[in-house]
Coordinates of C-alpha atoms in Angstrom, one line a residue:
Chain Q
M1 CA 23.4 -3.1 25.8
S2 CA 23.1 -6.9 25.7
G3 CA 20.3 -8.6 24.6
S4 CA 18.7 -7.7 27.6
R5 CA 18.3 -4.1 27.5
I6 CA 15.0 -4.1 28.2
T7 CA 15.1 -5.1 31.5
M8 CA 18.6 -3.1 31.7
F9 CA 15.9 -0.2 30.7
F10 CA 12.8 -1.5 32.7
N11 CA 15.5 -1.8 36.0
G12 CA 17.6 1.5 36.1
Y13 CA 21.2 1.9 34.4
L14 CA 23.7 4.3 34.4
L15 CA 26.5 5.7 32.9
I16 CA 29.8 6.4 35.0
D17 CA 33.1 7.8 34.4
I18 CA 36.0 5.5 35.5
R19 CA 39.0 7.9 36.2
G20 CA 42.5 6.7 38.1
N21 CA 45.7 5.0 37.1
A22 CA 45.6 0.2 35.5
L23 CA 42.2 1.4 35.6
E24 CA 42.7 -2.1 33.7
R25 CA 42.7 -3.8 36.5
F26 CA 40.4 -2.8 38.6
I27 CA 37.6 -3.5 35.4
N28 CA 38.8 -7.4 36.6
Q29 CA 38.0 -6.3 40.0
I30 CA 34.4 -4.6 39.2
N31 CA 34.6 -8.5 37.3
N32 CA 35.4 -10.6 40.5
N33 CA 33.0 -9.7 42.5
D34 CA 30.4 -10.8 40.2
I35 CA 29.5 -6.8 39.2
K36 CA 28.8 -6.6 35.4
L37 CA 30.1 -3.7 33.5
Y38 CA 28.3 -3.0 30.1
N39 CA 29.9 -0.9 26.5
L40 CA 32.7 0.0 28.4
K41 CA 35.1 2.9 26.1
K42 CA 38.3 4.6 27.1
I43 CA 37.7 8.2 26.3
K44 CA 41.6 9.3 27.2
K45 CA 43.8 7.7 28.9
N46 CA 43.6 7.1 32.6
H47 CA 40.1 7.7 31.7
F48 CA 36.9 5.6 30.8
Q49 CA 33.2 5.4 30.5
A50 CA 30.6 2.4 31.6
K51 CA 26.9 1.6 32.0
I52 CA 26.7 0.2 34.9
R53 CA 22.9 -1.7 36.5
A54 CA 21.3 1.1 39.4
K55 CA 21.2 -1.7 41.9
N56 CA 24.7 -2.5 41.5
F57 CA 25.9 1.3 41.7
K58 CA 26.4 1.2 45.6
K59 CA 29.6 -2.7 44.6
L60 CA 31.7 -0.5 43.2
R61 CA 32.2 1.8 46.3
P62 CA 34.5 -0.9 48.6
L63 CA 37.3 -1.2 45.1
V64 CA 36.8 2.7 44.7
K65 CA 37.8 3.0 48.3
K66 CA 40.9 0.1 48.1
R67 CA 42.8 1.9 44.7
M68 CA 42.9 5.4 43.1
C69 CA 39.9 6.1 41.5
S70 CA 37.6 7.8 41.9
V71 CA 33.7 6.8 39.8
K72 CA 31.4 9.6 39.3
I73 CA 28.1 9.3 37.3
I74 CA 27.2 11.4 34.6
N75 CA 23.9 10.2 33.8
K76 CA 20.9 7.8 34.9
Y77 CA 18.9 5.9 32.4
G78 CA 15.4 3.5 32.8
F79 CA 11.4 3.5 33.9
P80 CA 12.3 4.2 37.5
F81 CA 14.6 7.9 37.3
L82 CA 11.2 8.8 34.5
M83 CA 9.3 7.7 37.2
S84 CA 10.6 9.7 39.3
C85 CA 11.5 12.4 37.2
L86 CA 6.8 12.5 36.2
W87 CA 6.3 12.9 39.2
K88 CA 8.2 16.1 40.2
R89 CA 6.4 17.6 37.9
N90 CA 3.0 16.8 39.5
F91 CA 1.2 19.1 37.1
M92 CA 2.1 17.3 33.2
L93 CA 1.3 14.1 35.5
F94 CA -1.8 15.4 36.5
G95 CA -2.0 17.1 32.4
F96 CA -1.8 13.2 30.8
I97 CA -4.1 12.2 33.6
L98 CA -6.9 15.0 32.6
L99 CA -6.2 15.0 28.8
F100 CA -6.4 10.4 28.6
M101 CA -9.7 11.5 31.4
I102 CA -11.3 14.0 28.6
I103 CA -10.5 12.0 25.0
Y104 CA -11.5 8.4 26.1
L105 CA -15.2 10.6 28.1
G106 CA -15.4 12.5 24.2
S107 CA -16.0 9.8 21.8
S108 CA -18.5 7.9 24.2
F109 CA -21.1 11.2 23.1
V110 CA -22.3 11.9 19.3
W111 CA -21.7 14.4 18.4
F112 CA -22.1 14.5 14.2
Y113 CA -24.3 12.8 11.7
E114 CA -23.2 11.6 8.2
I115 CA -26.8 11.2 6.3
K116 CA -26.7 8.9 2.9
G117 CA -29.9 9.0 0.6
I118 CA -31.9 11.4 0.7
N119 CA -34.0 12.5 -2.2
Q120 CA -37.2 13.8 -1.7
L121 CA -36.6 13.8 2.3
S122 CA -35.9 17.0 4.1
K123 CA -32.0 17.1 6.8
E124 CA -34.3 18.2 9.1
K125 CA -36.5 15.7 8.6
V126 CA -34.5 13.2 9.7
E127 CA -32.8 14.3 12.7
L128 CA -35.4 15.1 13.8
L129 CA -36.6 11.4 12.7
L130 CA -34.0 10.7 14.9
N131 CA -34.7 13.5 17.6
K132 CA -38.3 11.4 17.8
S133 CA -36.6 7.8 18.3
G134 CA -34.2 9.5 21.4
I135 CA -31.3 10.4 19.2
K136 CA -30.0 13.7 19.3
I137 CA -26.5 15.2 19.9
G138 CA -24.5 14.9 22.9
T139 CA -26.0 11.8 23.9
L140 CA -24.2 8.9 25.2
K141 CA -23.8 6.6 23.0
K142 CA -23.8 2.9 25.5
N143 CA -27.3 4.4 25.8
I144 CA -28.8 4.2 22.0
N145 CA -30.7 1.0 20.5
I146 CA -29.3 1.3 17.0
N147 CA -32.1 -1.0 16.1
T148 CA -35.0 -0.4 18.1
A149 CA -33.9 2.9 17.0
E150 CA -33.7 2.0 13.5
K151 CA -37.3 0.5 13.7
N152 CA -39.2 2.9 15.5
I153 CA -38.2 5.9 12.1
L154 CA -39.9 3.3 9.6
K155 CA -42.3 2.7 11.7
L156 CA -42.5 6.9 12.3
E157 CA -42.1 7.6 8.0
S158 CA -42.6 5.6 5.6
D159 CA -42.0 7.6 3.0
I160 CA -38.8 5.7 4.5
I161 CA -38.6 1.4 3.3
W162 CA -34.6 1.3 4.4
I163 CA -32.7 2.2 6.9
D164 CA -29.6 1.2 8.7
L165 CA -27.9 3.0 11.2
S166 CA -24.2 2.8 12.4
W167 CA -21.0 4.5 14.4
K168 CA -17.4 5.5 13.1
G169 CA -16.1 7.5 15.8
T170 CA -18.4 9.4 17.1
K171 CA -20.6 9.7 14.5
L172 CA -23.3 7.6 13.2
K173 CA -23.7 7.2 9.3
V174 CA -26.8 7.3 8.3
D175 CA -27.6 5.5 4.6
L176 CA -31.2 4.7 3.9
V177 CA -33.6 4.4 1.3
E178 CA -36.5 6.1 0.0
R179 CA -39.5 5.3 -1.6
K180 CA -40.3 5.8 -4.7
K181 CA -43.7 7.9 -5.5
V182 CA -44.6 6.1 -9.2
P183 CA -46.5 8.2 -11.6
G184 CA -49.7 7.5 -12.6
A185 CA -50.6 6.0 -16.8
V186 CA -50.7 9.4 -18.7
K187 CA -52.3 8.5 -22.2
G188 CA -50.4 6.9 -25.0
N189 CA -50.1 4.6 -27.5
L190 CA -47.1 2.0 -28.8
I191 CA -45.2 2.9 -31.5
S192 CA -42.2 1.0 -33.9
N193 CA -39.2 1.7 -32.9
K194 CA -38.1 0.2 -36.6
N195 CA -39.4 -0.9 -39.8
A196 CA -40.3 -5.3 -39.8
I197 CA -43.0 -7.4 -40.6
I198 CA -44.8 -8.2 -37.2
S199 CA -43.8 -11.7 -36.0
E200 CA -46.2 -11.5 -33.0
I201 CA -48.3 -9.5 -31.3
I202 CA -49.9 -10.2 -27.6
V203 CA -52.4 -6.6 -26.5
F204 CA -52.9 -6.4 -22.5
K205 CA -55.1 -2.9 -23.5
G206 CA -55.9 -1.2 -25.5
L207 CA -56.9 -1.5 -29.3
P208 CA -54.7 -3.3 -31.8
V209 CA -53.8 -1.7 -34.8
V210 CA -51.9 -4.1 -36.8
Q211 CA -51.7 -8.2 -37.2
T212 CA -49.2 -10.4 -37.8
G213 CA -47.4 -10.8 -41.0
D214 CA -48.6 -6.7 -41.2
T215 CA -44.9 -4.2 -42.2
V216 CA -44.5 -2.4 -40.4
K217 CA -42.8 0.7 -40.5
R218 CA -40.6 3.0 -37.6
G219 CA -43.2 5.9 -35.8
Q220 CA -45.9 3.6 -37.0
I221 CA -49.1 3.0 -34.6
L222 CA -48.5 -0.6 -33.2
I223 CA -51.5 -0.8 -30.0
A224 CA -53.4 2.8 -29.6
S225 CA -55.2 3.6 -26.8
S226 CA -59.2 3.1 -25.8
E227 CA -61.1 5.3 -23.9
E228 CA -61.2 2.5 -21.0
S229 CA -57.5 2.3 -20.6
K230 CA -55.8 5.3 -21.3
A231 CA -52.3 4.2 -21.6
A232 CA -51.9 1.3 -24.0
R233 CA -49.7 -2.2 -22.5
G234 CA -47.5 -5.5 -24.5
I235 CA -45.4 -6.9 -26.3
A236 CA -45.0 -6.5 -30.2
K237 CA -42.5 -8.2 -31.6
G238 CA -41.2 -8.1 -35.2
Y239 CA -38.7 -9.4 -38.0
V240 CA -35.7 -6.7 -38.5
W241 CA -33.1 -6.8 -41.7
Y242 CA -29.6 -5.6 -40.5
E243 CA -28.2 -4.9 -44.4
A244 CA -24.0 -4.0 -44.5
S245 CA -20.5 -3.8 -46.0
G246 CA -16.7 -5.1 -45.7
E247 CA -14.3 -5.3 -48.0
S248 CA -10.4 -6.0 -47.4
K249 CA -8.0 -5.5 -49.9
L250 CA -5.7 -9.2 -51.5
I251 CA -2.5 -6.6 -51.3
S252 CA -2.8 -4.4 -48.3
K253 CA 0.6 -2.0 -46.8
K254 CA 1.6 -3.0 -42.8
Y255 CA 4.0 -0.9 -41.0
F256 CA 6.4 -2.1 -37.6
F257 CA 8.0 -0.5 -35.6
T258 CA 12.6 -1.4 -36.5
G259 CA 13.0 -0.3 -32.8
R260 CA 15.4 2.9 -33.1
N261 CA 14.1 5.6 -31.1
K262 CA 15.0 9.0 -30.7
R263 CA 14.0 11.8 -27.5
Q264 CA 14.3 15.0 -27.7
Y265 CA 12.4 17.7 -25.0
V266 CA 11.4 21.1 -26.6
I267 CA 9.9 23.7 -23.8
R268 CA 6.5 25.9 -24.4
I269 CA 7.1 29.0 -23.8
G270 CA 3.8 30.9 -25.1
G271 CA 4.6 31.3 -28.9
F272 CA 8.3 30.2 -28.2
K273 CA 10.1 26.8 -29.3
I274 CA 13.4 25.6 -28.1
Y275 CA 15.0 22.0 -29.1
F276 CA 16.8 20.0 -26.8
P277 CA 19.3 18.3 -28.2
P278 CA 19.0 19.7 -31.4
I279 CA 19.4 16.3 -32.9
K280 CA 17.9 15.8 -36.3
I281 CA 16.4 13.4 -37.4
N282 CA 17.6 10.7 -40.3
F283 CA 14.6 7.6 -40.5
K284 CA 13.3 7.0 -43.4
E285 CA 10.0 6.9 -41.8
Y286 CA 9.1 7.4 -38.4
I287 CA 6.3 8.2 -36.5
K288 CA 5.8 11.3 -33.6
V289 CA 4.2 10.7 -30.9
N290 CA 4.1 13.7 -28.7
S291 CA 4.3 14.0 -24.8
V292 CA 3.2 16.9 -23.0
K293 CA 2.8 18.2 -19.8
I294 CA 2.0 21.5 -18.6
A295 CA 2.9 23.0 -15.0
S296 CA 0.3 22.6 -12.9
E297 CA -3.0 25.3 -12.4
W298 CA -1.8 27.2 -9.5
R299 CA -5.0 29.5 -8.2
N300 CA -6.1 30.2 -11.2
I301 CA -3.2 31.5 -12.8
D302 CA -1.5 29.5 -15.7
F303 CA 1.4 29.7 -16.7
P304 CA 2.3 29.6 -19.9
L305 CA 4.8 27.2 -20.4
E306 CA 5.0 23.3 -21.9
L307 CA 7.7 20.6 -22.4
I308 CA 6.5 18.6 -24.7
N309 CA 8.4 15.0 -25.4
V310 CA 9.1 14.0 -28.9
N311 CA 10.0 10.6 -29.9
Y312 CA 10.6 9.8 -32.6
K313 CA 9.8 5.8 -34.0
E314 CA 11.4 4.2 -37.4
I315 CA 8.7 2.1 -39.0
K316 CA 8.9 -0.1 -42.0
F317 CA 6.4 -0.7 -44.7
I318 CA 6.2 -3.9 -45.8
K319 CA 4.0 -5.8 -48.5
I320 CA 0.7 -9.0 -47.1
E321 CA -0.6 -11.3 -49.3
Q322 CA -3.7 -12.6 -48.5
M323 CA -5.7 -15.3 -49.6
R324 CA -9.0 -15.0 -51.2
K325 CA -11.0 -16.6 -48.8
S326 CA -9.2 -15.2 -46.0
A327 CA -9.9 -11.1 -48.0
E328 CA -13.8 -12.9 -47.8
Y329 CA -13.3 -13.8 -44.5
F330 CA -12.1 -10.1 -42.5
A331 CA -14.5 -8.3 -45.4
L332 CA -17.5 -10.1 -43.4
E333 CA -16.5 -10.2 -40.4
E334 CA -15.3 -6.1 -40.1
A335 CA -19.8 -6.4 -42.5
L336 CA -20.7 -8.4 -39.0
G337 CA -19.1 -6.3 -36.2
K338 CA -20.9 -3.4 -38.4
I339 CA -24.0 -5.0 -37.8
L340 CA -23.5 -6.4 -34.1
N341 CA -23.1 -2.6 -33.4
K342 CA -27.1 -1.0 -34.2
I343 CA -27.8 -4.6 -33.5
N344 CA -30.6 -4.7 -29.3
N345 CA -28.7 -7.4 -27.2
K346 CA -31.8 -8.6 -26.8
A347 CA -32.4 -10.0 -30.8
I348 CA -32.3 -13.3 -31.0
I349 CA -30.2 -13.4 -34.7
L350 CA -32.3 -16.0 -36.9
E351 CA -31.2 -16.2 -40.4
I352 CA -27.5 -15.0 -42.4
L353 CA -27.1 -14.6 -45.9
P354 CA -23.9 -13.4 -47.2
E355 CA -23.3 -13.0 -50.3
K356 CA -20.2 -11.5 -52.6
L357 CA -20.4 -8.6 -54.6
N358 CA -18.5 -7.5 -57.8
V359 CA -15.8 -5.1 -57.2
H360 CA -13.8 -3.2 -60.6
D361 CA -10.8 -3.6 -58.6
N362 CA -9.3 -6.8 -58.5
N363 CA -7.3 -5.9 -55.5
I364 CA -10.4 -5.4 -53.5
V365 CA -13.3 -8.0 -52.1
R366 CA -15.9 -6.8 -50.7
C367 CA -18.7 -8.2 -49.1
R368 CA -22.7 -7.8 -48.2
L369 CA -24.4 -8.9 -45.1
L370 CA -27.9 -9.1 -44.5
L371 CA -29.2 -10.2 -41.0
K372 CA -32.6 -10.7 -39.8
T373 CA -33.5 -11.4 -35.9
E374 CA -36.7 -11.6 -34.4
E375 CA -37.0 -8.1 -31.5
I376 CA -39.4 -6.2 -29.6
I377 CA -39.8 -3.4 -31.6
A378 CA -42.7 -1.2 -29.6
Y379 CA -42.1 1.2 -27.4
Y380 CA -44.0 3.1 -25.3
K381 CA -45.3 7.3 -26.3
E382 CA -47.4 9.6 -24.4
E383 CA -50.5 11.4 -26.1
L384 CA -49.3 15.4 -26.6
G385 CA -51.1 17.2 -24.3
A386 CA -52.6 14.2 -22.6
K387 CA -52.6 13.9 -18.9
D388 CA -53.5 11.7 -16.4
Chain D
M1 CA 50.7 -31.5 34.7
V2 CA 49.8 -35.5 35.6
L3 CA 46.3 -34.3 36.4
F4 CA 46.7 -31.9 32.8
S5 CA 48.4 -34.8 30.4
F6 CA 45.3 -37.5 31.5
L7 CA 42.2 -34.3 30.7
K8 CA 44.0 -34.5 27.1
Y9 CA 43.2 -38.0 26.2
F10 CA 40.0 -38.3 28.4
Q11 CA 39.1 -35.0 25.8
E12 CA 41.0 -36.9 22.8
I13 CA 39.7 -40.3 23.9
F14 CA 35.8 -39.2 24.0
D15 CA 35.5 -36.5 21.5
L16 CA 34.1 -33.8 23.5
P17 CA 34.9 -29.7 23.5
A18 CA 38.5 -28.5 24.7
E19 CA 36.5 -24.9 25.7
V20 CA 34.4 -27.1 28.4
I21 CA 37.7 -30.1 29.9
M22 CA 40.2 -28.3 29.6
D23 CA 39.5 -24.5 29.2
Q24 CA 40.7 -23.3 26.4
P25 CA 38.9 -20.3 24.6
L26 CA 36.2 -20.4 22.7
I27 CA 36.9 -17.1 19.8
M28 CA 33.8 -16.3 18.3
L29 CA 34.1 -13.7 15.2
V30 CA 30.5 -11.9 13.1
A31 CA 33.2 -10.5 10.6
N32 CA 35.3 -7.6 11.7
K33 CA 32.5 -6.1 13.6
R34 CA 32.6 -8.4 17.5
L35 CA 34.3 -10.6 19.5
Y36 CA 32.8 -13.3 21.5
I37 CA 35.4 -14.5 23.5
E38 CA 34.7 -17.3 25.6
N39 CA 37.0 -18.1 28.8
H40 CA 39.5 -15.3 29.7
K41 CA 41.0 -14.8 32.6
G42 CA 40.9 -10.8 32.6
I43 CA 42.1 -7.9 30.1
A44 CA 45.2 -7.0 30.4
L45 CA 45.1 -4.1 28.7
F46 CA 42.2 -1.5 26.4
Q47 CA 43.5 1.4 24.5
E48 CA 41.3 2.8 21.3
D49 CA 43.4 1.1 18.6
L50 CA 44.5 -2.1 20.5
I51 CA 42.8 -4.7 22.7
K52 CA 44.8 -7.1 24.7
V53 CA 43.0 -10.1 26.5
R54 CA 43.9 -13.0 29.4
V55 CA 43.2 -16.1 28.4
K56 CA 45.1 -19.9 29.7
D57 CA 48.9 -20.2 28.7
F58 CA 48.9 -16.4 26.3
F59 CA 47.1 -13.2 25.2
I60 CA 44.9 -12.9 23.2
I61 CA 46.0 -9.2 20.5
I62 CA 42.7 -7.4 18.5
K63 CA 44.3 -3.7 16.4
G64 CA 41.8 -1.7 14.8
F65 CA 39.3 0.9 16.1
N66 CA 36.3 2.2 17.7
F67 CA 36.6 -0.8 20.4
E68 CA 33.9 -1.0 22.7
L69 CA 33.8 -3.1 25.3
E70 CA 30.4 -4.4 24.5
R71 CA 30.3 -6.8 28.1
I72 CA 32.3 -8.6 30.9
E73 CA 30.7 -11.2 32.9
E74 CA 32.9 -13.8 34.5
D75 CA 33.5 -16.2 31.6
H76 CA 32.9 -14.5 28.5
L77 CA 33.4 -11.1 26.9
I78 CA 32.5 -9.2 24.0
I79 CA 34.3 -7.4 21.8
V80 CA 32.5 -4.7 18.6
G81 CA 35.0 -2.2 17.3
D82 CA 36.6 -3.1 13.4
F83 CA 39.1 -5.5 13.9
S84 CA 42.1 -5.0 11.5
I85 CA 44.7 -7.6 13.2
I86 CA 43.7 -11.0 16.2
D87 CA 46.9 -12.6 16.9
Y88 CA 48.9 -14.8 20.0
E89 CA 51.5 -14.2 22.3
K90 CA 53.2 -16.8 25.0
K91 CA 53.1 -15.1 28.0

């Protein structure tokens, strides 16, 4: 068919059989009468098949009468024929209309709730609140005003501080945030969590036990609770020292991959192993990388089957020599890394003291690092057996 | 004949397309699958592996297989199929 395939479909077209002698001449005659034929095919001798627009079919009759030809309709295609076909099947049409109506009507009601964000409140209580503000399962979506319902719920329940209602098809999504209840103060002291020298102490509540410049140990009380204020409150900062050492070699061995690999698969069934292909590893030094695939579990049944992909990667060792200064740098870097892992991220670093250490081995450079920081060292600890 | 030579002269002088002025056939081929012929004078022979199209002064002979006349109109036609040879034959 031509580019007007869509127009052909909407206007309707026929598949016809043309039989007779000298059909080429007949086709030329049809063409001269301004009747268009499409997809003309030769089936047999003196037998053609073509497509024609439905409205042009009647125009063929006078031409057929003149010649010793016969034209027959094989099939009818297109929208008008489809419609007439549908029209004959009243109940199917009715069924389609009914189906669309049911889908349309069904989608305009609330059928489900999805409630998120509840911890202390129960689901039933939230549903009751929704019912009170006019949202029930089976209500028309059109009759529900989400904004007023949100305000109503917030008024009705003081434990909810934020609520958001939204539609997802026929489902009502309820997102809410509950009010957090802060527990009352419990009797307790502020205690040092590090060995330090106090640099600053500010007391909000309670009695200070130490002063600025005092050395404190871990676990020592800094601010004690008094009779007036059960819970001690305050800020205590202190200088804390950290120490770590690191080392680096002047001459070290490192390996690199040569790029030559060998692959082997191992099938393990229970304790039995099958290797394929059976290869010999003729690398001088290599690294073995295993990746195991286990047959997937199905209905609590474990298959004792494993496929292991073994990759042998050839390596070569090389000697790396470095200068004493760069070795010192790497040793210090290692020490610093160790300290930074321990330090609280709010601590302020005041001083860094690097120090070289003497080692018997000439190949090793060892350094020590001392780090002085100022940080908050107080934490709150409840007294045993204390009650609100 | 005089009119023909005048038309030819006219077409050459003004460099006009021959298929418009002289009614010469215009043939367009897309790969070896689709053939468009303008200014045809009808079909002389239509077989699955051979089509003969009448144009001014000669026939166009198309050989191949799986031929189908996709569309035939007064001034142009489109043939689809697998073409192997396109030839001309004097009337």
